[in-house]
Short mmCIF file of C-alpha atoms in Angstrom, two decimals:
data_model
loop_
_atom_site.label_atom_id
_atom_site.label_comp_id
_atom_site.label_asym_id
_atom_site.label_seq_id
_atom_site.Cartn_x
_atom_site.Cartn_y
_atom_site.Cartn_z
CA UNK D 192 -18.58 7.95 8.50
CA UNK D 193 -19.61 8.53 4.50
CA UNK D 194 -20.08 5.08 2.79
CA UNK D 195 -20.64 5.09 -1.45
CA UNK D 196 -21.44 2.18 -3.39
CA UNK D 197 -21.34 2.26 -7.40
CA UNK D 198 -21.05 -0.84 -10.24
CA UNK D 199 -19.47 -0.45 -13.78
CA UNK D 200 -20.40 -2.63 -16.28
CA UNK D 201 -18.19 -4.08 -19.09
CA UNK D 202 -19.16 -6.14 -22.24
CA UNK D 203 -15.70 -5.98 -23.89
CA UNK D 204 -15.54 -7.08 -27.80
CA UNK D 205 -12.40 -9.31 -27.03
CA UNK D 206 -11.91 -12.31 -24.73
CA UNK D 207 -8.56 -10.23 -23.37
CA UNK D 208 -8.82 -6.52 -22.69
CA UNK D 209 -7.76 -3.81 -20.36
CA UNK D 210 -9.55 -0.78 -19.91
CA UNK D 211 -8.68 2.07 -18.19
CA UNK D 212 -11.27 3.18 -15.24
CA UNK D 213 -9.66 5.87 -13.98
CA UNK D 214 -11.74 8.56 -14.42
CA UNK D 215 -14.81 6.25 -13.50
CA UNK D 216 -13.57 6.03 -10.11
CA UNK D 217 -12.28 9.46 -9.57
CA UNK D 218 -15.84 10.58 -10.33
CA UNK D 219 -17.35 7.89 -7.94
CA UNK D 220 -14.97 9.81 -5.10
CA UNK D 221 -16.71 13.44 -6.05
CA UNK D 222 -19.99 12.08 -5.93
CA UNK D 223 -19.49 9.89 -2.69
CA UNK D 224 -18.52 13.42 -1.17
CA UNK D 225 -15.47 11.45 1.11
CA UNK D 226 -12.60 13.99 1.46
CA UNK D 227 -10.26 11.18 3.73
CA UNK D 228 -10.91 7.69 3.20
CA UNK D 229 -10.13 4.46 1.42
CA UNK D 230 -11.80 3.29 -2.09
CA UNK D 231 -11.89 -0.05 -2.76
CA UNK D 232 -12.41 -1.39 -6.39
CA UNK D 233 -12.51 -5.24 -7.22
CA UNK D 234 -13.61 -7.14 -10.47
CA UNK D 235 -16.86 -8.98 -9.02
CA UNK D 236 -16.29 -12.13 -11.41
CA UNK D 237 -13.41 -14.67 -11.02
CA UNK D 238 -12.23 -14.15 -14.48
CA UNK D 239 -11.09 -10.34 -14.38
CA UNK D 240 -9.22 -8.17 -12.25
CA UNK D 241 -8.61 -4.69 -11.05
CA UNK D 242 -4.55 -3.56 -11.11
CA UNK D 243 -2.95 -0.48 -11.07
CA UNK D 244 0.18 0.11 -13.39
CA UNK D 245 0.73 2.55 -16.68
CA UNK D 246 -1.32 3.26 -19.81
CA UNK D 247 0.90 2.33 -22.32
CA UNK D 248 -0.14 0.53 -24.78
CA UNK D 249 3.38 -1.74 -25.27
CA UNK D 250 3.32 -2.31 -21.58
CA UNK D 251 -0.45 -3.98 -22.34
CA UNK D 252 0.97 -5.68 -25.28
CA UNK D 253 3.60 -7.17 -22.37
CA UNK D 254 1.57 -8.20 -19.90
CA UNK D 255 -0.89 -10.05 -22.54
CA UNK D 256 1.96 -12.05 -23.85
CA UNK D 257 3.39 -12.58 -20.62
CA UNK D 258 0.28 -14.18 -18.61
CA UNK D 259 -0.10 -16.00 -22.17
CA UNK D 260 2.90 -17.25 -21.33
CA UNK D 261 2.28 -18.22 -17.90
CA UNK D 262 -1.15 -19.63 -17.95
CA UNK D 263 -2.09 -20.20 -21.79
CA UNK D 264 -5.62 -20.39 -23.25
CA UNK D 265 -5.21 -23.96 -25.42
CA UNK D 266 -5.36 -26.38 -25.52
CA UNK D 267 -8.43 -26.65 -22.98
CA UNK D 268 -7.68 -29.63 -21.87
CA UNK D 269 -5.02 -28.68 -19.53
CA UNK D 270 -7.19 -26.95 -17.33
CA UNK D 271 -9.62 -29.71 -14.85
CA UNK D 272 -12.01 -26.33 -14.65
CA UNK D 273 -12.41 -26.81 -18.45
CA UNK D 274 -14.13 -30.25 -18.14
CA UNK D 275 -16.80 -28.60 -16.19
CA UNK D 276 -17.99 -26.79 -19.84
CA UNK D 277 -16.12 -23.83 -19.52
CA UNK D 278 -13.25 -23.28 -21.77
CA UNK D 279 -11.66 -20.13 -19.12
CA UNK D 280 -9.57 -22.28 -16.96
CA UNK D 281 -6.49 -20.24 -17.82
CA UNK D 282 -9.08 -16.60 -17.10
CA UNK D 283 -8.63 -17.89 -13.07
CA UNK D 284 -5.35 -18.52 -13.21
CA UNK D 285 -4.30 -14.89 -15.14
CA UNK D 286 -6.41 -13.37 -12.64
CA UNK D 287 -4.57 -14.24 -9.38
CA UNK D 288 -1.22 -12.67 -10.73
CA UNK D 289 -2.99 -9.79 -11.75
CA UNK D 290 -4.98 -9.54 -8.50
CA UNK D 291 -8.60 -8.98 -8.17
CA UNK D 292 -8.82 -5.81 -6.15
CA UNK D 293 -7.01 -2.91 -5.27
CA UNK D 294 -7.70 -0.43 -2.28
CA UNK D 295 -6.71 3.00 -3.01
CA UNK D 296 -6.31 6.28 -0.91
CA UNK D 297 -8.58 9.41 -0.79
CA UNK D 298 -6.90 12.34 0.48
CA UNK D 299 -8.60 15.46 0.69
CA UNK D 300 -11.80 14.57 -2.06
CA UNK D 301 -8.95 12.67 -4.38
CA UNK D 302 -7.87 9.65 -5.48
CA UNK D 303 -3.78 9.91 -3.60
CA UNK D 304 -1.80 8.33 -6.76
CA UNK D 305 2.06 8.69 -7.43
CA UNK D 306 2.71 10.14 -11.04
CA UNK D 307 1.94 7.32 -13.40
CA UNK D 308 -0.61 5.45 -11.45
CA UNK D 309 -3.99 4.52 -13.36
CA UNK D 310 -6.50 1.84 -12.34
CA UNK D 311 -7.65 -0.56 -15.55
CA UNK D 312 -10.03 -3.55 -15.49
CA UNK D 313 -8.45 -5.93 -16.72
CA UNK D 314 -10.72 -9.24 -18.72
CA UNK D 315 -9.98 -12.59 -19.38
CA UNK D 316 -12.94 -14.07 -20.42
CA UNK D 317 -14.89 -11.30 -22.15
CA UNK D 318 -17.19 -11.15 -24.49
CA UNK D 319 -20.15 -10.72 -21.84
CA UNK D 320 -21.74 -8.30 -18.94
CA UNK D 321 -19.42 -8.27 -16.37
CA UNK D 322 -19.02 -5.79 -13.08
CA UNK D 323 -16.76 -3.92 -11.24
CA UNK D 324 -17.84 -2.64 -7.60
CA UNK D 325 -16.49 0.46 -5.98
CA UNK D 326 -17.09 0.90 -2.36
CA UNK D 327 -16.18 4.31 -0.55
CA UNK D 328 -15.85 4.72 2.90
CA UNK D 329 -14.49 7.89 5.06
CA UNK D 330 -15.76 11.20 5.78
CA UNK P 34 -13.09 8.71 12.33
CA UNK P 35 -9.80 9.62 12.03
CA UNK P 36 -7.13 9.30 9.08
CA UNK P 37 -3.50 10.25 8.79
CA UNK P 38 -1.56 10.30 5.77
CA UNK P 39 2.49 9.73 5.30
CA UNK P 40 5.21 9.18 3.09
CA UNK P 41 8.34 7.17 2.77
CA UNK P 42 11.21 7.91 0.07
CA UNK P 43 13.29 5.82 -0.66
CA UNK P 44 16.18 5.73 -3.46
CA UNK P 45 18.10 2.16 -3.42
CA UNK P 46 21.84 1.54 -4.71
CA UNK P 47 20.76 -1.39 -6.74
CA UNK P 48 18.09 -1.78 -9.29
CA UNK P 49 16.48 -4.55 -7.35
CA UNK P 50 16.37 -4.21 -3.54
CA UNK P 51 13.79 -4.95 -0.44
CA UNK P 52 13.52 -2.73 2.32
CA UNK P 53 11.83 -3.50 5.48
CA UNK P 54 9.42 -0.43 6.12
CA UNK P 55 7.96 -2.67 9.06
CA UNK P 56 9.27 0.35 11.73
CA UNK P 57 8.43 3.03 9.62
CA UNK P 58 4.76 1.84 9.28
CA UNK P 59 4.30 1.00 12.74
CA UNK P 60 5.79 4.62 13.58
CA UNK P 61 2.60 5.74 11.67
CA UNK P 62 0.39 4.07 13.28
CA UNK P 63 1.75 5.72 16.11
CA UNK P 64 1.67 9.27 14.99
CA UNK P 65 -1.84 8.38 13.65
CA UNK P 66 -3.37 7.92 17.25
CA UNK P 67 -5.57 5.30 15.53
CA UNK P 68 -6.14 2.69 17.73
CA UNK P 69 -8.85 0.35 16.09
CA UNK P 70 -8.83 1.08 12.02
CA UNK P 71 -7.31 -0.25 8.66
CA UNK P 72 -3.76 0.68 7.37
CA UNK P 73 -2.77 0.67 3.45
CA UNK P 74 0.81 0.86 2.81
CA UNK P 75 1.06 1.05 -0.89
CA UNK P 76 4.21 1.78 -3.33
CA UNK P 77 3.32 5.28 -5.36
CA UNK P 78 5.06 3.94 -8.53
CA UNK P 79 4.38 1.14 -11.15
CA UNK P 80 7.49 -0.49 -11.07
CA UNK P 81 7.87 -1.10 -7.22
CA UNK P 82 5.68 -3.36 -5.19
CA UNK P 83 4.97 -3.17 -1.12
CA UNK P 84 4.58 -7.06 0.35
CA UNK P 85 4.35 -8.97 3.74
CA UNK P 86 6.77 -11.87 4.22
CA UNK P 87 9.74 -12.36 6.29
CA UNK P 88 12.74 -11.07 6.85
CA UNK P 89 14.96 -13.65 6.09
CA UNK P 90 17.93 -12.72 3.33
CA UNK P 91 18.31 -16.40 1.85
CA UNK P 92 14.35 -15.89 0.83
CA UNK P 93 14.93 -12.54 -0.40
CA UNK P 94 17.59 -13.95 -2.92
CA UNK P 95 15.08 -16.54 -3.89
CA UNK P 96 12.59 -14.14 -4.84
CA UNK P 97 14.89 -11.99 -7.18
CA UNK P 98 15.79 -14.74 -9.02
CA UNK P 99 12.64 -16.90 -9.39
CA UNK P 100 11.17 -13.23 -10.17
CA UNK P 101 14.29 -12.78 -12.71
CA UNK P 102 13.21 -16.10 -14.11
CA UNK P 103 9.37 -15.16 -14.60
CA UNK P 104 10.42 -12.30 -16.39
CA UNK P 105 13.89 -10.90 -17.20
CA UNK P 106 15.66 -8.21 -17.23
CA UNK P 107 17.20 -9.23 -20.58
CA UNK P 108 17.12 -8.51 -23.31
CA UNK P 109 15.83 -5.50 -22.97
CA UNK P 110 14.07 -5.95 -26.78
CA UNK P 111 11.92 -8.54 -24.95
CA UNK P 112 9.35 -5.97 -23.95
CA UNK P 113 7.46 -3.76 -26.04
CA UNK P 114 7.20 -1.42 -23.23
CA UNK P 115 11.20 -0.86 -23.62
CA UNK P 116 10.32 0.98 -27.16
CA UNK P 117 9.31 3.75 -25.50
CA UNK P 118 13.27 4.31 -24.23
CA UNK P 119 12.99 2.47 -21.39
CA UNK P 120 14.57 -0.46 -19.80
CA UNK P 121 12.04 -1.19 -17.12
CA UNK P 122 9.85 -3.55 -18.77
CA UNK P 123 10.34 -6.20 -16.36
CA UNK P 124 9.91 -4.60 -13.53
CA UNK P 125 6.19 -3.62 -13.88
CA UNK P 126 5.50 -7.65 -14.74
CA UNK P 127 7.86 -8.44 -11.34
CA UNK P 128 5.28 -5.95 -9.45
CA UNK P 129 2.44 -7.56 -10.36
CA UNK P 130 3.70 -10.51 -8.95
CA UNK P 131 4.51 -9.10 -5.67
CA UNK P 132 1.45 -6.70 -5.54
CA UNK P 133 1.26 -2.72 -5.48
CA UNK P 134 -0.19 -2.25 -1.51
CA UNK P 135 -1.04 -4.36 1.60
CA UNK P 136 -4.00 -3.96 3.95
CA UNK P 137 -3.25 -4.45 7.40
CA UNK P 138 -5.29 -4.34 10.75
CA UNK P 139 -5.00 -1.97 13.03
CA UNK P 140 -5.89 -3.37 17.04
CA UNK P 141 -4.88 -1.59 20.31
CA UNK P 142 -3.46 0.93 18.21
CA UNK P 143 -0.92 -1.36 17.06
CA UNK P 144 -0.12 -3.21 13.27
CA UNK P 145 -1.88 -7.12 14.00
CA UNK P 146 0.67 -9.06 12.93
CA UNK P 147 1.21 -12.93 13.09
CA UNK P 148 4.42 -14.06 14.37
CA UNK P 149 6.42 -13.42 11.00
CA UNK P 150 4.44 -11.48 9.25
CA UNK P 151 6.91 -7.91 8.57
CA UNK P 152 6.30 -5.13 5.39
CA UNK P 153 8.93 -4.89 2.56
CA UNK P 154 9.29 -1.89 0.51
CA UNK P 155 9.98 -3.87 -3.21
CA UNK P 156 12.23 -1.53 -5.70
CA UNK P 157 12.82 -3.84 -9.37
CA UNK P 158 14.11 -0.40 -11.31
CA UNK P 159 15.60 1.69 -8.44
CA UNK P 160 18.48 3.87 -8.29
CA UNK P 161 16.16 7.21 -8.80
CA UNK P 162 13.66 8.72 -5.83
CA UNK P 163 10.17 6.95 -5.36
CA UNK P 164 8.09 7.13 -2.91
CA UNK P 165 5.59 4.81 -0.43
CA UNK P 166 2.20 6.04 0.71
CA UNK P 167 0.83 5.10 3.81
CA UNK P 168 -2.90 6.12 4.75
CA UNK P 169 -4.54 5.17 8.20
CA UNK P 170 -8.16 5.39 9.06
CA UNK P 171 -9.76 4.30 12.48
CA UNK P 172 -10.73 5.90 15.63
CA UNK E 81 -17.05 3.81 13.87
CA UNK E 82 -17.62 -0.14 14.66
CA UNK E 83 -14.67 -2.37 14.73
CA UNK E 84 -14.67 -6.17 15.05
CA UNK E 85 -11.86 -8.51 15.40
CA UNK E 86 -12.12 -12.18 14.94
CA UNK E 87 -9.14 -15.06 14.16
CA UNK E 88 -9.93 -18.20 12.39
CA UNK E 89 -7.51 -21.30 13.18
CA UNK E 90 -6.74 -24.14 10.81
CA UNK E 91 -4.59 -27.35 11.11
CA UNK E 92 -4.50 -28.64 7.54
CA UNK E 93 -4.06 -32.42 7.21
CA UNK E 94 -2.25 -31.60 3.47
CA UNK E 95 0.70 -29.80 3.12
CA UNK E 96 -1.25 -27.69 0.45
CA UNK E 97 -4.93 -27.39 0.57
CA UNK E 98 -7.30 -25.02 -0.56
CA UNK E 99 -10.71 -24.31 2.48
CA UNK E 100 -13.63 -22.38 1.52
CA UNK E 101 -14.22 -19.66 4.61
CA UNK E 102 -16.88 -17.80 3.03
CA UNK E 103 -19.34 -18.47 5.48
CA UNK E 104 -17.28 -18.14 8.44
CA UNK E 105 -16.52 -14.65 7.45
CA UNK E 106 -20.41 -13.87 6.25
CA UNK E 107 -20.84 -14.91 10.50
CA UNK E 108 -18.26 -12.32 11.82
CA UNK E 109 -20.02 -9.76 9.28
CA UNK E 110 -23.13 -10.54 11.37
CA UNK E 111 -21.39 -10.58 14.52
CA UNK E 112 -20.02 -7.55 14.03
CA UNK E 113 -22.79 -5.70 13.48
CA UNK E 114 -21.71 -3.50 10.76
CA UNK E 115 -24.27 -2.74 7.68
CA UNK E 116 -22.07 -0.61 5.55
CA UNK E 117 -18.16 -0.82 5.57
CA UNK E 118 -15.20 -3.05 4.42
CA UNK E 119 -14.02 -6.43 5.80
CA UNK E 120 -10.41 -7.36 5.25
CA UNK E 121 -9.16 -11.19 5.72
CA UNK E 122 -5.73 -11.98 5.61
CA UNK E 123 -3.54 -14.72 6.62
CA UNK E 124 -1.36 -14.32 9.75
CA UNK E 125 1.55 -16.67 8.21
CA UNK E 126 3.50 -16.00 5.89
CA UNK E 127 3.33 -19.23 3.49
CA UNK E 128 -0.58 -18.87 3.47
CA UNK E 129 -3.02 -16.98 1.05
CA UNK E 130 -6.09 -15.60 1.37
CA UNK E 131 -7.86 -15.40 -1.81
CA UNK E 132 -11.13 -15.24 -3.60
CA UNK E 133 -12.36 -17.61 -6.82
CA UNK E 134 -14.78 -20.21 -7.81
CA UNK E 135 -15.33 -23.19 -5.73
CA UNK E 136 -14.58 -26.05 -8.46
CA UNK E 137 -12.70 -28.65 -7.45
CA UNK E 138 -11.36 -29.02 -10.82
CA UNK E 139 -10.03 -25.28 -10.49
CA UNK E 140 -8.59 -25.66 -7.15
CA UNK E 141 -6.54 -28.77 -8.76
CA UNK E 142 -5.34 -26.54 -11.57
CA UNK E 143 -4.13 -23.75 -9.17
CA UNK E 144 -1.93 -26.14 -7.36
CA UNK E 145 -0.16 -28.11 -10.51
CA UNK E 146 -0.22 -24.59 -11.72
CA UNK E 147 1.86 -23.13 -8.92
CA UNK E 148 4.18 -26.39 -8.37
CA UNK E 149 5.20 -25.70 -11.60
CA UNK E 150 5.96 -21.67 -11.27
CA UNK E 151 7.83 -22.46 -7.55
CA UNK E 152 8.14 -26.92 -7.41
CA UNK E 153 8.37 -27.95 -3.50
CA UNK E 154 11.76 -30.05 -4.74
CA UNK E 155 14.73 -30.39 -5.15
CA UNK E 156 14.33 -28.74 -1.52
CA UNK E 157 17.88 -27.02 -2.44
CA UNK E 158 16.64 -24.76 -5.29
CA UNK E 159 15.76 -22.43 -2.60
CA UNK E 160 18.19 -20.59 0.06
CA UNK E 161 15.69 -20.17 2.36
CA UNK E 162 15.49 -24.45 3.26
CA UNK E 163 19.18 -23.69 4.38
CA UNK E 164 17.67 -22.00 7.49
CA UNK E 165 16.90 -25.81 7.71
CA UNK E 166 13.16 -25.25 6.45
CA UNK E 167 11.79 -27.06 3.81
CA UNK E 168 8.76 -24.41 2.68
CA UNK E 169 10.77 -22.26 0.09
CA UNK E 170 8.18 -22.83 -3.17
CA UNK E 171 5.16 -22.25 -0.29
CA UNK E 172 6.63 -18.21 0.63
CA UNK E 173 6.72 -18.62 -3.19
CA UNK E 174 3.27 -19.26 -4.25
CA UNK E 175 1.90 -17.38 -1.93
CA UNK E 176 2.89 -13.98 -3.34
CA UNK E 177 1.01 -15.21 -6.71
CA UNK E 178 -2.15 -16.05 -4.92
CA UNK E 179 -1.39 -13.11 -2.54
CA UNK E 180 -2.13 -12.50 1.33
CA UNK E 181 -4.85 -10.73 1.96
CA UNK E 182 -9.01 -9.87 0.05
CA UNK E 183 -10.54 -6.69 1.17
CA UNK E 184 -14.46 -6.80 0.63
CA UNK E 185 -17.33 -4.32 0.52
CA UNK E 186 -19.97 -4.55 3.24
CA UNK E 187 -23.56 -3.27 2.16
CA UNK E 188 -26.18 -3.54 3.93
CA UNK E 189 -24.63 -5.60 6.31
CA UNK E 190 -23.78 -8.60 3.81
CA UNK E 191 -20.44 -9.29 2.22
CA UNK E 192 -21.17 -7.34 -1.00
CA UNK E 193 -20.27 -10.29 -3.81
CA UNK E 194 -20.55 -10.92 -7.67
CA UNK E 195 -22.25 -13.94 -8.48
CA UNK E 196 -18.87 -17.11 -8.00
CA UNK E 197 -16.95 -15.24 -5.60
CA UNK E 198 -15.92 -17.28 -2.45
CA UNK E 199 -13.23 -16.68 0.20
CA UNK E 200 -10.43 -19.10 0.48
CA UNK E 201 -7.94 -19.64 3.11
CA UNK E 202 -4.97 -21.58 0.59
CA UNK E 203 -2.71 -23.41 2.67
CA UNK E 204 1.03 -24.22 1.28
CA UNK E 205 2.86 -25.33 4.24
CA UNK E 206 0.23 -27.24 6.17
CA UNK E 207 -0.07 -29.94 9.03
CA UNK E 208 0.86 -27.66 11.61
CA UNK E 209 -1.95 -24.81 13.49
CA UNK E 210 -2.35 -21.54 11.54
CA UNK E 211 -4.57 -18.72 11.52
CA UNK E 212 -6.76 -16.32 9.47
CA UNK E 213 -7.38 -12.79 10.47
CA UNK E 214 -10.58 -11.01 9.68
CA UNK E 215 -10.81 -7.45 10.85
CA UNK E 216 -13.77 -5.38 10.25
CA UNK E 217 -14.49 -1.56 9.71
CA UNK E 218 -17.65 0.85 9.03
CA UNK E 219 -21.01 1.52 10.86
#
């Protein structure tokens, strides 16, 4: 069994971005040298996530309203987490309906994806370093 | 190691509908001769989700409409993503909710399941082919 | 190929309640003797999350006014599924948002984590014995 191990590193320029890391991964796969395996990608802070859906810009536009919506930034004081200093209660909350992770199939030396499929980092609480880890395992 | 790769197609009657895929998977696993190992069962496209839950149709209904009520249908204007000539919006915020893929063990060559636990194929814009992937790996 | 099985049990004395199980699944890591690989945890019931975020009690009290306002416990008739005679409609609910299952990277035979992330088993239909599944893969 082949394991691979690689981090990307974000600093995005807004506190709400998504950026496709498609072609990030794919070229993690070639260089792990795994032909049949699984690839697992997850934000590694509790403020982002890792989701698969389209590149379409409206779509983004969508989902940024939507989790708005559903968990929104002000004021601060509805989040508890906020009286701890931070001010990214709603970041955690976004991030669990956008998941943290996914796990993605390799089938011979490629990323298996249906037609429209495209992995994206997605931030909540930008504006500094942040990772995501790929791990590779398979032969 | 081995790994074993297979897929499901599926093309519902309605625009929402759940399928359970538990057989199919478990068929897999079967076919896969993996015996100790990991099994993804993820939907290929971006506006259908793959989920663990039960089988029980008055909890289906409750999820299409507490999903319909986190994020309509209509009006279709609603979305930005529905600019593009689609109507679909909604269904790629629905899949988030439900999630793209599930992870499950694989012990004595068989899916390790808790009592309830059973797979659902999720289709929010159906009535068209899509697909399921399911990739083993184990020994 | 290593493989290692292991089942946490829990008996919550809250109907929802949120338990940190990071260290219990750093031990089965150890246990299992596997340096490089991946390490899913899921729960085994199907009104139970497994998920991974900061351990803040302030957090943990947003997530739950958070999701008892996306999927409120009552009026126990809003969902179709308490006329099985069940009352735990909202908890098949909110678990889909928080979701079932983390997989994690193993490197060098620790759980391979960003700087805040913790494992939580989150409990939504409690007082009564449940269990966690953590099933381990790599070499």
């Amino acid at each position: 069994m082949k394991s691979y191990r690689k981090e990307l590193w974000f600093n995005t320029s807004k506190r709400v971005e998504f950026i496709n890391i498609t072609r990030e991964v794919e070229q993690a796969v070639f260089e792990s040298g795994v032909k049949e395996g699984l690839c697992l990608v997850n934000a590694m802070h509790i403020t982002a996530s890792v989701f698969i859906n389209d590149d379409e810009p409206g779509l983004h536009q969508d989902y940024k309203e939507w989790l708005e919506s559903l968990a929104p930034h002000k004021p601060l004081s509805r989040y508890k987490h906020n009286l701890t200093g931070e001010d990214n209660g709603d970041a955690h909350l976004k991030r669990q309906v956008m998941g943290r992770e996914v796990v993605v199939a390799i089938t011979e030396g490629r990323l298996d994806f249906g037609p429209w499929e495209q992995i994206f980092y997605g931030e909540f609480d930008g504006q500094r370093p942040k990772r995501v880890l790929i791990k590779i395992i398979g032969e």
